[in-house]
Amino acid sequence: MKIIVLGADGYLGFPLSLHLLSKGHEVVGVDNLSRRRRVREVGSHSATPISDPFIRCAALREEFPGFQWRFMDLRDPVEVDYIFEKHRPDAVVHLGELPSAPYSMMDIEHCNETQVNNIVSTNNILFAMRKHVSDCHLLKLGTMGEYGTPNIDIPEGSFEVEYRGRKDKLLFPRQPGSWYHLSKVHDTQNIIFACKIWGLRSTDIMQGVVHGIVTEDMERSCDCVGKDVDSRLITRFDFDEVWGTALNRFCAQAIIGHEITPYGKGGQTRGYIALRDSIQCMTIALENPPEEGEYRTFNQFDECYSVNELAEHVVKVAGEQGIEAKIWNIENPRVEAEEHYYNPDSEELRKLGFKPTHMLDEELEITIGYLRQFKDRIEEKRDRIMPTVKWSA
Amino acid sequence: MKIIVLGADGYLGFPLSLHLLSKGHEVVGVDNLSRRRRVREVGSHSATPISDPFIRCAALREEFPGFQWRFMDLRDPVEVDYIFEKHRPDAVVHLGELPSAPYSMMDIEHCNETQVNNIVSTNNILFAMRKHVSDCHLLKLGTMGEYGTPNIDIPEGSFEVEYRGRKDKLLFPRQPGSWYHLSKVHDTQNIIFACKIWGLRSTDIMQGVVHGIVTEDMERSCDCVGKDVDSRLITRFDFDEVWGTALNRFCAQAIIGHEITPYGKGGQTRGYIALRDSIQCMTIALENPPEEGEYRTFNQFDECYSVNELAEHVVKVAGEQGIEAKIWNIENPRVEAEEHYYNPDSEELRKLGFKPTHMLDEELEITIGYLRQFKDRIEEKRDRIMPTVKWSA
């Protein structure tokens, strides 16, 4: 297949591109490098010293000479139209959105920037698909955070409703918890509409929190004697308050001897999936596209954990590597339920063959083990881990 | 009360401002006149020759010297912040959005323009309220079109869900039918979130299609001997394919002897309300604000009609005024259900005292009677009535 990966310089986009190339697909990577700029904006950096985009691209081309790279801003409808016209892809993976809740909560400018960036980029893609490749499969990254934490089970996308004696199949109501999460809900509604009126096909991934740094492709591609991973092919690992997930922050904190800091009571429960398994899922979705006009939703995660459980797992795995870590529950900067029911479905990807390979502890062992060599880089940004962006008035 | 009316030069905003002033409220009107510009953009004009904004404003000030007017673009967060800081209103009525489905469906530029305009303006208002007047009541114009046409009853905003043996109260799923309608759904989700995390209060109006031109305030304010309506105070009446509602188009078509053209089978059923009753409802909502942190939804309409029924009512009322009109069902440019179940609730406003005063025929009689004097202005734009903007691929 010919696949465009939007956001190909990102945490998921780069290893996904590598994986698709290694499976023999033709890949066009697109990015405007804005993630790099935005992490600098908040005074931080990736714990892993990811390569310059030129070096990354050259490293991929050594093994996959057909790999193409385009520097482009997805907010520009003319540019987006052009790549669809030029490349006429079989599928497009849209990872090119602003993915941070705290970034969107900083102020009105960051709220608007996040929502406009995400909505406009997705709309531009939908219109370009309609015009040039109406058969193309849009694989779009949403988030499990679209659902929030309702007091009932969470189906995959939509559900059968019985109300006052009548029935219909409707979108499951969303309760997003930040301006960023809201933007993903807006995308969801926009994509549903485009599939309905134009017959486009799309898979909307409600993804859990992804963790891990290393994938087999980075090892397999290695040409450096005595090392397991080609350092040019590693992906980013953000750990600051704005761009790092809770689990990433906990790993970073353990490594530099900082207390591990769950927000609030720590009962906030979410779905989690290892990076390599996320890539496995996206590849399965690409190789099993939906029908014409079909909009389908996959809840893409492996296991559920509360934030306190995450902290305990990090303490345990770090301890096994001789790192002593302590937990300190701090005031929650977010407005969210800290104790709640949580029971989301995740059957659809398993039906298509998804088999999780790395559970939390196993992946954490690799992540912490790999990350320890970058202790100095984490230490350098130690003051960017504790939360300053607040949700409340 | 001190009330800011955003979109005060518009179809609803101008007569609402007039009504609130005549009820003794202090009003600050805000507009950037973009609706006038956008109607010109599609080669049309209002059938009623609305006054220059300066004359309108002067006419209001003759009777209400305290009326204030500000020319401002709501997309600018700095400007929006400034008016909330300066005026510190008790309530703000947000009618300042792009309100046209066909306009949003023209191309990617109009899609993005509509969604960005509407989302950004509402976000700017929410942030300014939070900063300067967290007690302020946001009365926000949504649309019954947010719900689409589900096969079950439509409650007011949210509903009690029972699913796999557990219960929760959740947002009723939305099925909007254009990029414009989608923007209103995005607003809804954004406002719910702001009320939740910041304790803001908001009434979200899911309004049916509004019809009519004349309100009592325009008559009462009259100082022109021998006329019932002060011509400086009339509101706009759009009838072209982009800015006119089906009912407006039918009235205009009848007056110039053009066939009345329902789209498709004509079974599309929606809620309708007379302009004066819409203003009554908004005034009731303003005078009965929600609690701190409360987000409430009112389904604001009086009666439901199918498009074919509308056409038949126009034929009947026009006939009574000696105008012979014929119906011609044309191909539907939209993608929408042409035969469907439709049973929306509308109890909340009635509980607060809303009493509809003008049913469809009664208001149509006034509208067609008043509009006939502008037959030449409609005739001049005859070629802008039939649909050219299409929904499908």
Short mmCIF file of N, CA and C in Angstrom, two decimals, chain A residues 211-332:
data_model
loop_
_atom_site.label_atom_id
_atom_site.label_comp_id
_atom_site.label_asym_id
_atom_site.label_seq_id
_atom_site.Cartn_x
_atom_site.Cartn_y
_atom_site.Cartn_z
N HIS A 211 2.90 3.91 25.98
CA HIS A 211 4.14 3.98 26.75
C HIS A 211 5.23 3.14 26.08
N GLY A 212 6.47 3.51 26.34
CA GLY A 212 7.60 2.79 25.75
C GLY A 212 8.36 3.68 24.78
N ILE A 213 9.58 3.25 24.46
CA ILE A 213 10.43 4.02 23.54
C ILE A 213 10.91 3.14 22.39
N VAL A 214 11.19 1.89 22.71
CA VAL A 214 11.90 1.02 21.77
C VAL A 214 10.91 0.12 21.04
N THR A 215 11.13 -0.09 19.76
CA THR A 215 10.40 -1.11 19.02
C THR A 215 11.40 -2.04 18.34
N GLU A 216 10.95 -3.22 17.95
CA GLU A 216 11.83 -4.19 17.29
C GLU A 216 12.45 -3.61 16.02
N ASP A 217 11.70 -2.75 15.34
CA ASP A 217 12.22 -2.20 14.08
C ASP A 217 13.48 -1.38 14.31
N MET A 218 13.55 -0.72 15.44
CA MET A 218 14.74 0.09 15.74
C MET A 218 15.94 -0.82 15.97
N GLU A 219 15.67 -1.99 16.54
CA GLU A 219 16.76 -2.95 16.77
C GLU A 219 17.15 -3.63 15.46
N ARG A 220 16.15 -4.06 14.72
CA ARG A 220 16.44 -4.79 13.50
C ARG A 220 17.23 -3.94 12.51
N SER A 221 16.94 -2.65 12.51
CA SER A 221 17.57 -1.77 11.54
C SER A 221 18.99 -1.39 11.95
N CYS A 222 19.42 -1.88 13.10
CA CYS A 222 20.69 -1.44 13.66
C CYS A 222 21.88 -1.84 12.79
N ASP A 223 22.79 -0.88 12.58
CA ASP A 223 24.02 -1.22 11.88
C ASP A 223 25.23 -0.81 12.74
N CYS A 224 24.98 -0.60 14.03
CA CYS A 224 26.04 -0.15 14.92
C CYS A 224 26.46 -1.34 15.78
N VAL A 225 27.64 -1.83 15.57
CA VAL A 225 28.11 -3.02 16.27
C VAL A 225 28.11 -2.75 17.79
N GLY A 226 27.65 -3.73 18.54
CA GLY A 226 27.71 -3.61 20.00
C GLY A 226 26.54 -2.88 20.61
N LYS A 227 25.62 -2.42 19.81
CA LYS A 227 24.43 -1.76 20.36
C LYS A 227 23.19 -2.48 19.85
N ASP A 228 22.12 -2.42 20.63
CA ASP A 228 20.89 -3.06 20.22
C ASP A 228 20.03 -2.14 19.37
N VAL A 229 20.12 -0.85 19.63
CA VAL A 229 19.21 0.10 18.99
C VAL A 229 20.02 1.12 18.20
N ASP A 230 19.57 1.34 16.96
CA ASP A 230 20.19 2.39 16.13
C ASP A 230 19.75 3.74 16.70
N SER A 231 20.68 4.48 17.26
CA SER A 231 20.31 5.71 17.98
C SER A 231 19.66 6.74 17.06
N ARG A 232 19.86 6.62 15.77
CA ARG A 232 19.23 7.56 14.84
C ARG A 232 17.73 7.29 14.71
N LEU A 233 17.34 6.08 15.14
CA LEU A 233 15.94 5.66 14.91
C LEU A 233 15.07 5.71 16.17
N ILE A 234 15.65 6.15 17.29
CA ILE A 234 14.83 6.18 18.50
C ILE A 234 13.77 7.28 18.39
N THR A 235 12.73 7.11 19.17
CA THR A 235 11.65 8.10 19.14
C THR A 235 11.73 8.98 20.39
N ARG A 236 10.95 10.06 20.36
CA ARG A 236 11.02 11.03 21.45
C ARG A 236 10.40 10.47 22.73
N PHE A 237 10.81 11.05 23.85
CA PHE A 237 10.25 10.65 25.14
C PHE A 237 10.11 11.93 25.97
N ASP A 238 8.88 12.47 26.02
CA ASP A 238 8.65 13.72 26.75
C ASP A 238 8.25 13.42 28.18
N PHE A 239 8.73 14.22 29.08
CA PHE A 239 8.51 13.95 30.51
C PHE A 239 8.14 15.22 31.29
N ASP A 240 8.03 16.36 30.60
CA ASP A 240 7.67 17.59 31.31
C ASP A 240 6.16 17.61 31.58
N GLU A 241 5.72 18.57 32.39
CA GLU A 241 4.31 18.65 32.81
C GLU A 241 3.35 18.81 31.64
N VAL A 242 3.84 19.44 30.55
CA VAL A 242 2.95 19.74 29.43
C VAL A 242 2.89 18.60 28.42
N TRP A 243 4.02 18.04 28.08
CA TRP A 243 4.06 17.06 26.99
C TRP A 243 4.24 15.62 27.46
N GLY A 244 4.60 15.44 28.74
CA GLY A 244 4.80 14.08 29.23
C GLY A 244 3.51 13.49 29.78
N THR A 245 3.28 12.20 29.54
CA THR A 245 2.16 11.52 30.20
C THR A 245 2.54 11.25 31.65
N ALA A 246 1.56 10.88 32.46
CA ALA A 246 1.83 10.57 33.87
C ALA A 246 2.91 9.49 33.96
N LEU A 247 2.76 8.44 33.16
CA LEU A 247 3.71 7.34 33.24
C LEU A 247 5.12 7.79 32.86
N ASN A 248 5.24 8.61 31.81
CA ASN A 248 6.56 9.12 31.42
C ASN A 248 7.17 9.96 32.54
N ARG A 249 6.33 10.80 33.16
CA ARG A 249 6.85 11.62 34.25
C ARG A 249 7.34 10.74 35.40
N PHE A 250 6.58 9.71 35.70
CA PHE A 250 6.97 8.83 36.81
C PHE A 250 8.32 8.15 36.53
N CYS A 251 8.49 7.67 35.31
CA CYS A 251 9.76 7.03 34.94
C CYS A 251 10.92 8.03 35.09
N ALA A 252 10.70 9.24 34.56
CA ALA A 252 11.74 10.27 34.62
C ALA A 252 12.05 10.63 36.07
N GLN A 253 11.00 10.76 36.88
CA GLN A 253 11.19 11.11 38.29
C GLN A 253 12.00 10.04 39.01
N ALA A 254 11.65 8.79 38.75
CA ALA A 254 12.38 7.69 39.42
C ALA A 254 13.87 7.76 39.07
N ILE A 255 14.16 8.01 37.81
CA ILE A 255 15.55 7.98 37.35
C ILE A 255 16.39 9.09 37.97
N ILE A 256 15.78 10.25 38.21
CA ILE A 256 16.58 11.35 38.78
C ILE A 256 16.37 11.48 40.30
N GLY A 257 15.73 10.48 40.91
CA GLY A 257 15.58 10.52 42.37
C GLY A 257 14.58 11.55 42.87
N HIS A 258 13.62 11.90 42.02
CA HIS A 258 12.53 12.82 42.39
C HIS A 258 11.36 11.96 42.87
N GLU A 259 10.59 12.45 43.84
CA GLU A 259 9.40 11.70 44.22
C GLU A 259 8.50 11.49 43.00
N ILE A 260 7.80 10.38 42.98
CA ILE A 260 6.82 10.09 41.92
C ILE A 260 5.51 10.73 42.36
N THR A 261 4.94 11.57 41.48
CA THR A 261 3.85 12.46 41.92
C THR A 261 2.52 12.23 41.19
N PRO A 262 1.73 11.24 41.63
CA PRO A 262 0.36 11.12 41.09
C PRO A 262 -0.45 12.36 41.48
N TYR A 263 -1.34 12.77 40.58
CA TYR A 263 -2.19 13.93 40.86
C TYR A 263 -3.39 13.51 41.70
N GLY A 264 -3.61 14.20 42.81
CA GLY A 264 -4.80 13.98 43.63
C GLY A 264 -4.81 12.61 44.27
N LYS A 265 -6.01 12.04 44.40
CA LYS A 265 -6.15 10.75 45.07
C LYS A 265 -5.55 9.60 44.26
N GLY A 266 -5.39 9.84 42.94
CA GLY A 266 -4.72 8.83 42.12
C GLY A 266 -5.60 7.68 41.67
N GLY A 267 -6.93 7.82 41.85
CA GLY A 267 -7.82 6.76 41.40
C GLY A 267 -8.23 6.90 39.94
N GLN A 268 -7.71 7.95 39.26
CA GLN A 268 -8.03 8.16 37.86
C GLN A 268 -7.57 6.96 37.04
N THR A 269 -8.50 6.27 36.41
CA THR A 269 -8.18 5.04 35.70
C THR A 269 -8.29 5.25 34.19
N ARG A 270 -7.31 4.75 33.46
CA ARG A 270 -7.29 4.91 32.01
C ARG A 270 -6.78 3.62 31.37
N GLY A 271 -6.94 3.52 30.04
CA GLY A 271 -6.40 2.40 29.28
C GLY A 271 -4.96 2.69 28.87
N TYR A 272 -4.13 1.66 28.80
CA TYR A 272 -2.71 1.81 28.44
C TYR A 272 -2.34 0.78 27.37
N ILE A 273 -1.35 1.15 26.56
CA ILE A 273 -0.87 0.22 25.54
C ILE A 273 0.60 0.54 25.25
N ALA A 274 1.38 -0.51 25.02
CA ALA A 274 2.80 -0.32 24.69
C ALA A 274 2.94 0.24 23.27
N LEU A 275 3.99 1.04 23.06
CA LEU A 275 4.23 1.65 21.75
C LEU A 275 4.21 0.61 20.64
N ARG A 276 4.93 -0.49 20.85
CA ARG A 276 5.00 -1.51 19.78
C ARG A 276 3.62 -2.12 19.51
N ASP A 277 2.80 -2.20 20.54
CA ASP A 277 1.45 -2.77 20.35
C ASP A 277 0.51 -1.76 19.69
N SER A 278 0.72 -0.47 19.99
CA SER A 278 -0.03 0.56 19.28
C SER A 278 0.26 0.50 17.79
N ILE A 279 1.54 0.32 17.47
CA ILE A 279 1.94 0.23 16.05
C ILE A 279 1.36 -1.03 15.41
N GLN A 280 1.34 -2.12 16.17
CA GLN A 280 0.71 -3.35 15.68
C GLN A 280 -0.76 -3.09 15.35
N CYS A 281 -1.46 -2.39 16.26
CA CYS A 281 -2.89 -2.11 16.05
C CYS A 281 -3.12 -1.26 14.81
N MET A 282 -2.33 -0.20 14.68
CA MET A 282 -2.53 0.68 13.52
C MET A 282 -2.25 -0.05 12.22
N THR A 283 -1.26 -0.92 12.24
CA THR A 283 -0.95 -1.70 11.04
C THR A 283 -2.10 -2.64 10.70
N ILE A 284 -2.67 -3.27 11.72
CA ILE A 284 -3.83 -4.15 11.50
C ILE A 284 -4.99 -3.35 10.90
N ALA A 285 -5.23 -2.17 11.46
CA ALA A 285 -6.34 -1.34 10.95
C ALA A 285 -6.09 -0.97 9.49
N LEU A 286 -4.83 -0.64 9.16
CA LEU A 286 -4.51 -0.26 7.77
C LEU A 286 -4.70 -1.44 6.83
N GLU A 287 -4.33 -2.61 7.29
CA GLU A 287 -4.39 -3.79 6.41
C GLU A 287 -5.78 -4.40 6.35
N ASN A 288 -6.70 -3.87 7.15
CA ASN A 288 -8.11 -4.30 7.14
C ASN A 288 -9.02 -3.08 7.07
N PRO A 289 -9.02 -2.41 5.93
CA PRO A 289 -9.74 -1.12 5.86
C PRO A 289 -11.25 -1.29 5.94
N PRO A 290 -11.94 -0.22 6.37
CA PRO A 290 -13.41 -0.25 6.40
C PRO A 290 -13.99 -0.18 4.99
N GLU A 291 -15.28 -0.41 4.91
CA GLU A 291 -15.99 -0.33 3.62
C GLU A 291 -16.17 1.12 3.19
N GLU A 292 -16.56 1.30 1.95
CA GLU A 292 -16.90 2.64 1.44
C GLU A 292 -18.02 3.25 2.30
N GLY A 293 -17.81 4.47 2.74
CA GLY A 293 -18.83 5.15 3.54
C GLY A 293 -18.85 4.75 5.00
N GLU A 294 -17.98 3.80 5.37
CA GLU A 294 -18.01 3.30 6.76
C GLU A 294 -17.13 4.15 7.67
N TYR A 295 -17.70 4.54 8.79
CA TYR A 295 -16.94 5.17 9.86
C TYR A 295 -16.93 4.17 11.00
N ARG A 296 -15.76 3.70 11.41
CA ARG A 296 -15.71 2.73 12.51
C ARG A 296 -14.78 3.24 13.60
N THR A 297 -15.02 2.78 14.81
CA THR A 297 -14.22 3.21 15.95
C THR A 297 -13.59 2.02 16.62
N PHE A 298 -12.30 2.10 16.90
CA PHE A 298 -11.61 1.08 17.70
C PHE A 298 -11.16 1.70 19.01
N ASN A 299 -11.51 1.07 20.12
CA ASN A 299 -10.91 1.46 21.40
C ASN A 299 -9.57 0.72 21.50
N GLN A 300 -8.48 1.46 21.38
CA GLN A 300 -7.16 0.86 21.22
C GLN A 300 -6.34 0.97 22.51
N PHE A 301 -6.48 -0.03 23.34
CA PHE A 301 -5.64 -0.11 24.56
C PHE A 301 -5.54 -1.58 24.94
N ASP A 302 -4.66 -1.86 25.88
CA ASP A 302 -4.43 -3.24 26.29
C ASP A 302 -4.98 -3.47 27.70
N GLU A 303 -4.46 -2.70 28.67
CA GLU A 303 -4.86 -2.89 30.07
C GLU A 303 -5.29 -1.56 30.68
N CYS A 304 -6.07 -1.63 31.76
CA CYS A 304 -6.45 -0.42 32.50
C CYS A 304 -5.73 -0.36 33.84
N TYR A 305 -5.27 0.82 34.18
CA TYR A 305 -4.63 1.06 35.48
C TYR A 305 -5.07 2.40 36.03
N SER A 306 -5.08 2.49 37.36
CA SER A 306 -5.24 3.81 37.98
C SER A 306 -3.87 4.47 38.05
N VAL A 307 -3.86 5.78 38.27
CA VAL A 307 -2.59 6.50 38.36
C VAL A 307 -1.76 5.99 39.53
N ASN A 308 -2.42 5.69 40.64
CA ASN A 308 -1.68 5.11 41.77
C ASN A 308 -1.04 3.77 41.41
N GLU A 309 -1.77 2.95 40.66
CA GLU A 309 -1.20 1.66 40.24
C GLU A 309 0.01 1.87 39.34
N LEU A 310 -0.09 2.85 38.43
CA LEU A 310 1.06 3.17 37.58
C LEU A 310 2.27 3.50 38.44
N ALA A 311 2.05 4.35 39.43
CA ALA A 311 3.15 4.78 40.30
C ALA A 311 3.76 3.56 41.00
N GLU A 312 2.90 2.67 41.48
CA GLU A 312 3.41 1.48 42.17
C GLU A 312 4.20 0.57 41.23
N HIS A 313 3.73 0.44 40.00
CA HIS A 313 4.48 -0.37 39.03
C HIS A 313 5.85 0.24 38.74
N VAL A 314 5.90 1.56 38.64
CA VAL A 314 7.19 2.22 38.37
C VAL A 314 8.13 2.00 39.56
N VAL A 315 7.60 2.14 40.78
CA VAL A 315 8.43 1.90 41.97
C VAL A 315 9.00 0.48 41.95
N LYS A 316 8.15 -0.46 41.61
CA LYS A 316 8.57 -1.87 41.62
C LYS A 316 9.65 -2.15 40.56
N VAL A 317 9.37 -1.73 39.33
CA VAL A 317 10.30 -2.02 38.24
C VAL A 317 11.61 -1.25 38.43
N ALA A 318 11.51 -0.01 38.88
CA ALA A 318 12.73 0.77 39.15
C ALA A 318 13.53 0.09 40.26
N GLY A 319 12.83 -0.39 41.28
CA GLY A 319 13.48 -1.09 42.40
C GLY A 319 14.28 -2.30 41.91
N GLU A 320 13.72 -3.02 40.96
CA GLU A 320 14.41 -4.18 40.40
C GLU A 320 15.70 -3.80 39.69
N GLN A 321 15.77 -2.52 39.28
CA GLN A 321 16.99 -2.03 38.62
C GLN A 321 17.86 -1.24 39.60
N GLY A 322 17.58 -1.41 40.88
CA GLY A 322 18.41 -0.76 41.90
C GLY A 322 18.11 0.70 42.14
N ILE A 323 16.95 1.17 41.64
CA ILE A 323 16.57 2.58 41.84
C ILE A 323 15.47 2.63 42.90
N GLU A 324 15.72 3.38 43.97
CA GLU A 324 14.71 3.48 45.01
C GLU A 324 13.82 4.70 44.72
N ALA A 325 12.51 4.49 44.68
CA ALA A 325 11.60 5.60 44.37
C ALA A 325 10.48 5.68 45.39
N LYS A 326 10.05 6.89 45.69
CA LYS A 326 8.96 7.10 46.64
C LYS A 326 7.79 7.81 45.96
N ILE A 327 6.59 7.55 46.47
CA ILE A 327 5.38 8.15 45.88
C ILE A 327 4.90 9.31 46.75
N TRP A 328 4.51 10.40 46.13
CA TRP A 328 4.02 11.59 46.85
C TRP A 328 2.79 12.12 46.09
N ASN A 329 1.60 11.83 46.60
CA ASN A 329 0.38 12.32 45.93
C ASN A 329 0.25 13.83 46.14
N ILE A 330 0.31 14.58 45.03
CA ILE A 330 0.24 16.04 45.13
C ILE A 330 -1.14 16.54 44.72
N GLU A 331 -1.38 17.81 44.98
CA GLU A 331 -2.65 18.43 44.61
C GLU A 331 -2.89 18.28 43.10
N ASN A 332 -4.11 17.93 42.74
CA ASN A 332 -4.43 17.70 41.32
C ASN A 332 -4.65 19.03 40.60
#
